[in-house]
Every structure is written in structure tokens, then in C-alpha cells.
mmCIF file of C-alpha atoms in Angstrom:
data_model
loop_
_atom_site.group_PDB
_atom_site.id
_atom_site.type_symbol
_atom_site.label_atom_id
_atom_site.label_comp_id
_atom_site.label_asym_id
_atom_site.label_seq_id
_atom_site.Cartn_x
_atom_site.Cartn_y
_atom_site.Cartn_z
ATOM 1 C CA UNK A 1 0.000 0.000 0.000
ATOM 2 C CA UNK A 2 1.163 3.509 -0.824
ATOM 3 C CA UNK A 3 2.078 5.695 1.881
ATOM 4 C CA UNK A 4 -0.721 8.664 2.236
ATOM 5 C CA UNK A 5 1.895 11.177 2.409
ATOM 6 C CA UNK A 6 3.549 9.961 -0.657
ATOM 7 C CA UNK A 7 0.190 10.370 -2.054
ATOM 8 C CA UNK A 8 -0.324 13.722 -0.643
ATOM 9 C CA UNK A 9 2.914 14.954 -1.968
ATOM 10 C CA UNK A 10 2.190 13.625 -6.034
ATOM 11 C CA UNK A 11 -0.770 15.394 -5.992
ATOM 12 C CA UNK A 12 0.767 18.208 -4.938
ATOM 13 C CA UNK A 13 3.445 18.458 -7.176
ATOM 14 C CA UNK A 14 1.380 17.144 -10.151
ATOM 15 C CA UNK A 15 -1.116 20.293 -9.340
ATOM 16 C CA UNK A 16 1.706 23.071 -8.660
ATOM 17 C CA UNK A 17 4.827 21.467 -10.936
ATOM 18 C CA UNK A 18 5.113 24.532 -12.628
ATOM 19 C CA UNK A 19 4.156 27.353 -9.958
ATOM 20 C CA UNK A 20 1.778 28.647 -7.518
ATOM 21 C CA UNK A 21 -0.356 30.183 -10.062
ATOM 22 C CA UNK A 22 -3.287 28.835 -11.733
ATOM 23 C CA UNK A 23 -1.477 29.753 -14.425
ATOM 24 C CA UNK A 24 0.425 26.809 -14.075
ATOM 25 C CA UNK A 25 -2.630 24.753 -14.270
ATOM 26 C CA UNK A 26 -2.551 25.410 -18.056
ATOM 27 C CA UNK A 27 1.201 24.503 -18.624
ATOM 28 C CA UNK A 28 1.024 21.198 -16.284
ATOM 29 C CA UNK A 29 -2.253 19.967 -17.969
ATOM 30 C CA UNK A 30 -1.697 21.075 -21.509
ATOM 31 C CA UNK A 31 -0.142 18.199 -22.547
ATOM 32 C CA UNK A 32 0.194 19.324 -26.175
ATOM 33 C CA UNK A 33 1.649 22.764 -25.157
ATOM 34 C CA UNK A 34 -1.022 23.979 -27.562
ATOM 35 C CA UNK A 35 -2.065 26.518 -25.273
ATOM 36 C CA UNK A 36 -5.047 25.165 -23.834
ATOM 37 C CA UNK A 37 -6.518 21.978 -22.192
ATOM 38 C CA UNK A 38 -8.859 19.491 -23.576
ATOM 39 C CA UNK A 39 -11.432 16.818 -22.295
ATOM 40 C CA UNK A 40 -9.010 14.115 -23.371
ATOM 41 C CA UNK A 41 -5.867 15.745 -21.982
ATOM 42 C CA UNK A 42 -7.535 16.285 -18.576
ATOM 43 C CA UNK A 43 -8.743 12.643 -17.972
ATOM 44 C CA UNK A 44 -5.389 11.479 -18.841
ATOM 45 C CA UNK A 45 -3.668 13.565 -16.114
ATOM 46 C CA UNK A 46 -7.053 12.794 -13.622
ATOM 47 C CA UNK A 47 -5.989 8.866 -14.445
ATOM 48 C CA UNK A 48 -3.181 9.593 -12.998
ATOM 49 C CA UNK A 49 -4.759 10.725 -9.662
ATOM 50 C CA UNK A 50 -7.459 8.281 -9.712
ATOM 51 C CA UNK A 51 -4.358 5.550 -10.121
ATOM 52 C CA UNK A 52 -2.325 7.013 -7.231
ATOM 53 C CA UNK A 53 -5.171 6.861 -4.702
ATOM 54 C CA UNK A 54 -6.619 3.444 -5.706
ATOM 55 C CA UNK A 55 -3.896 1.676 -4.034
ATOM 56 C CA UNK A 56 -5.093 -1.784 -4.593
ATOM 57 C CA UNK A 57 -6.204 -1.313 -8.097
ATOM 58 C CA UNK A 58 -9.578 -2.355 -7.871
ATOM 59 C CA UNK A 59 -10.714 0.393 -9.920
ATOM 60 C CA UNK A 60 -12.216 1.470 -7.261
ATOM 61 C CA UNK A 61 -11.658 4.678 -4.575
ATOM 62 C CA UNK A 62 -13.256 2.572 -1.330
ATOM 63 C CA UNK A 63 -13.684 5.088 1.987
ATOM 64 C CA UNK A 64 -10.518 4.903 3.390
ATOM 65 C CA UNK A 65 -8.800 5.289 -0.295
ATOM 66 C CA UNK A 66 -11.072 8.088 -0.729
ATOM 67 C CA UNK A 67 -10.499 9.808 2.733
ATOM 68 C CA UNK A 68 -5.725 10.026 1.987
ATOM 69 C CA UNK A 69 -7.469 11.704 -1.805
ATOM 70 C CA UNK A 70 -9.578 13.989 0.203
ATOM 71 C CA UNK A 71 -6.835 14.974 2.462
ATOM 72 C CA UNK A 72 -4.243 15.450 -0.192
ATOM 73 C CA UNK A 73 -6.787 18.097 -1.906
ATOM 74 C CA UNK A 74 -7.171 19.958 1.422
ATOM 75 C CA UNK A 75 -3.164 19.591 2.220
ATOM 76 C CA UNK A 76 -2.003 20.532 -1.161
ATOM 77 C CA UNK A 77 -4.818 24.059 -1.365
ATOM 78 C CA UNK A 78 -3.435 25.122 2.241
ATOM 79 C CA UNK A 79 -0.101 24.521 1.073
ATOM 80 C CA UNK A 80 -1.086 26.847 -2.234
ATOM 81 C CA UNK A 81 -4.152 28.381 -1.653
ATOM 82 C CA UNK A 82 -5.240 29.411 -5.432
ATOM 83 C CA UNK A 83 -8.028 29.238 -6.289
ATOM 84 C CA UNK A 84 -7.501 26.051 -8.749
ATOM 85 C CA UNK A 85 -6.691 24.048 -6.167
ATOM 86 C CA UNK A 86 -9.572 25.546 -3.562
ATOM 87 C CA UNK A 87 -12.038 24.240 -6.380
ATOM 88 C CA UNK A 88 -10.689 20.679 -6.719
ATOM 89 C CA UNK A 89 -11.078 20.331 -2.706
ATOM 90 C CA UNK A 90 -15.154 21.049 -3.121
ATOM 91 C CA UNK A 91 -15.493 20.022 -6.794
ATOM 92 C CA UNK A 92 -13.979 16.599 -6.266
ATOM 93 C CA UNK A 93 -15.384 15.545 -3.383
ATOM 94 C CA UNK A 94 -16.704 12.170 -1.809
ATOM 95 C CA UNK A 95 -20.629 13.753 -2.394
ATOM 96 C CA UNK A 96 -19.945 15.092 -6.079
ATOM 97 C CA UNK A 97 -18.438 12.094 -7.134
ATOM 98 C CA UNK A 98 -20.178 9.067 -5.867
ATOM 99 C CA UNK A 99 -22.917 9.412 -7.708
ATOM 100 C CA UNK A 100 -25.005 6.341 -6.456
ATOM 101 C CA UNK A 101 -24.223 7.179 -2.949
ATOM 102 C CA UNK A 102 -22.798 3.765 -2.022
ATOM 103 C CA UNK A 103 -19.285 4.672 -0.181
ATOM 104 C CA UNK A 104 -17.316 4.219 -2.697
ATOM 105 C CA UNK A 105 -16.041 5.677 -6.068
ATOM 106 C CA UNK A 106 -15.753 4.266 -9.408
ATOM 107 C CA UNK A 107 -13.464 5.048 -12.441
ATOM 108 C CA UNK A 108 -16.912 5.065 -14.250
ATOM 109 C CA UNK A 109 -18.182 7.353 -11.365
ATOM 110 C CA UNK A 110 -14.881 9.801 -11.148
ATOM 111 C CA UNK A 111 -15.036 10.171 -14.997
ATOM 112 C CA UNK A 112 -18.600 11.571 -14.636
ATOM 113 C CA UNK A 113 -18.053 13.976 -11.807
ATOM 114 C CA UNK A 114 -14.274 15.040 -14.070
ATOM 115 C CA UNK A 115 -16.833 15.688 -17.115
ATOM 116 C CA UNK A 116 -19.414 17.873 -15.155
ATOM 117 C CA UNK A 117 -16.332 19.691 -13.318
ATOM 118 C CA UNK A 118 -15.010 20.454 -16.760
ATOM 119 C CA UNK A 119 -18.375 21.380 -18.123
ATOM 120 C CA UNK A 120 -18.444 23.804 -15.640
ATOM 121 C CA UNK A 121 -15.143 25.530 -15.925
ATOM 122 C CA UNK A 122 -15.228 25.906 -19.607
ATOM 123 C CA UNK A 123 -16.745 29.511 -19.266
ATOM 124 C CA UNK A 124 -16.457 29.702 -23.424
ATOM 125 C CA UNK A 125 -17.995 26.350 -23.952
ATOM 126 C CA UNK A 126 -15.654 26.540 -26.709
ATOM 127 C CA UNK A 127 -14.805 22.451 -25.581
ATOM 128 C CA UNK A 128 -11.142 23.116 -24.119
ATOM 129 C CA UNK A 129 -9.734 25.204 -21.333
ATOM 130 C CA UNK A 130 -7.915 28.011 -21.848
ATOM 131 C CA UNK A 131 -6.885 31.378 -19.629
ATOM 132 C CA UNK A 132 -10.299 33.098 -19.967
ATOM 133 C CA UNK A 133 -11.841 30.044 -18.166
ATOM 134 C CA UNK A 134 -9.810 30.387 -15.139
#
């Protein structure tokens, strides 16, 4: 099993690798460097998360999995406190994301709650985001 603070400190640095800015969001995520971020490029780097926390690879973020994930969004926004990382503490939590309120949290279900977050943020609704989103 992964250790939670090794946990807490990748999604740290995979949120803030290039600064404290949300700013950074865009050059982290954008993983064309095309200037901004699509649907596809943001469930790759959210696979990443979702990996990281599922530590028994079940496919599946179970309560305690789910409580280290929860706790490395709150660690990592005090540690930064933009406002990126403020809105993936309340935006990705246990009651958006499981969506058939049974404890636990699917790939299936995480993919859902990652579309409506990104529905959301995309101001435009041009399908990507980009700086006037954020």
C-alpha cells in the first residue's frame, strides 16, 4: 500500500509542478503545449490521480482510499491556496463524485463527476480550457 503522504505529496506536485499560479494549471495539464486543455488531456492527467489513490487497483476509490485523496486536496490548497486548487477540494469531493451514494467511487463514477467539473469551468464552452476560463 502507498504511503498517504507519498500520495499527498504527487498530488501536490502534479497540481503546482510549474508554480503557484493557476497559471500553471494550463502549462502542467496542456499536454500538447497547444495553449489550452482538452477533455481528453484532462482525464489522462485525472488517471493519474485516480491511479495514485486506488492503491489496490480495484478500480475502485473505497472510503478509506477516498479519505488520503480527500486529504491530499485539502493539504495541497493550504499549502497553495489558489483558487484552482480551492475548487478541486469542493469540486472533487466524496458527495460530487459518488454518484449512487454507495461509499465508494468508481473510475466510471470519477469520470462523470471530471466531465461535469469540466463542463463547468469551460466559461467559453468553446470544448477546451484556456486562460479566460480560469
Amino acid at each position: 500500500m502507498k504511503s498517504p503522504l507519498i500520495a499527498s505529496a504527487l498530488l501536490f506536485l502534479l497540481a503546482t509542478q510549474a508554480g503557484a499560479a493557476d497559471a500553471s494549471f494550463l502549462e502542467d495539464w496542456d499536454l500538447d503545449s497547444d495553449g489550452a486543455i482538452t477533455l481528453e488531456e484532462l482525464e489522462k492527467f485525472r488517471g493519474k490521480v485516480f491511479q495514485t489513490f486506488d492503491t489496490n487497483q480495484d478500480g475502485v476509490l473505497d472510503s478509506a482510499e477516498y479519505t488520503v485523496f480527500d486529504q491530499a486536496r485539502a493539504d495541497a490548497a493550504e499549502k497553495n491556496p489558489s483558487a484552482l486548487l480551492q475548487r478541486a477540494v469542493h469540486g472533487l469531493s466524496r458527495t460530487s463524485t459518488d454518484l449512487n451514494l454507495d461509499g465508494q467511487v468508481t473510475r466510471e463514477e470519477f469520470a462523470q463527476a471530471l466531465l461535469a467539473w469540466f463542463r463547468t469551468h469551460d466559461r467559453d464552452n468553446d470544448g477546451v480550457l484556456s486562460p479566460g476560463d480560469f
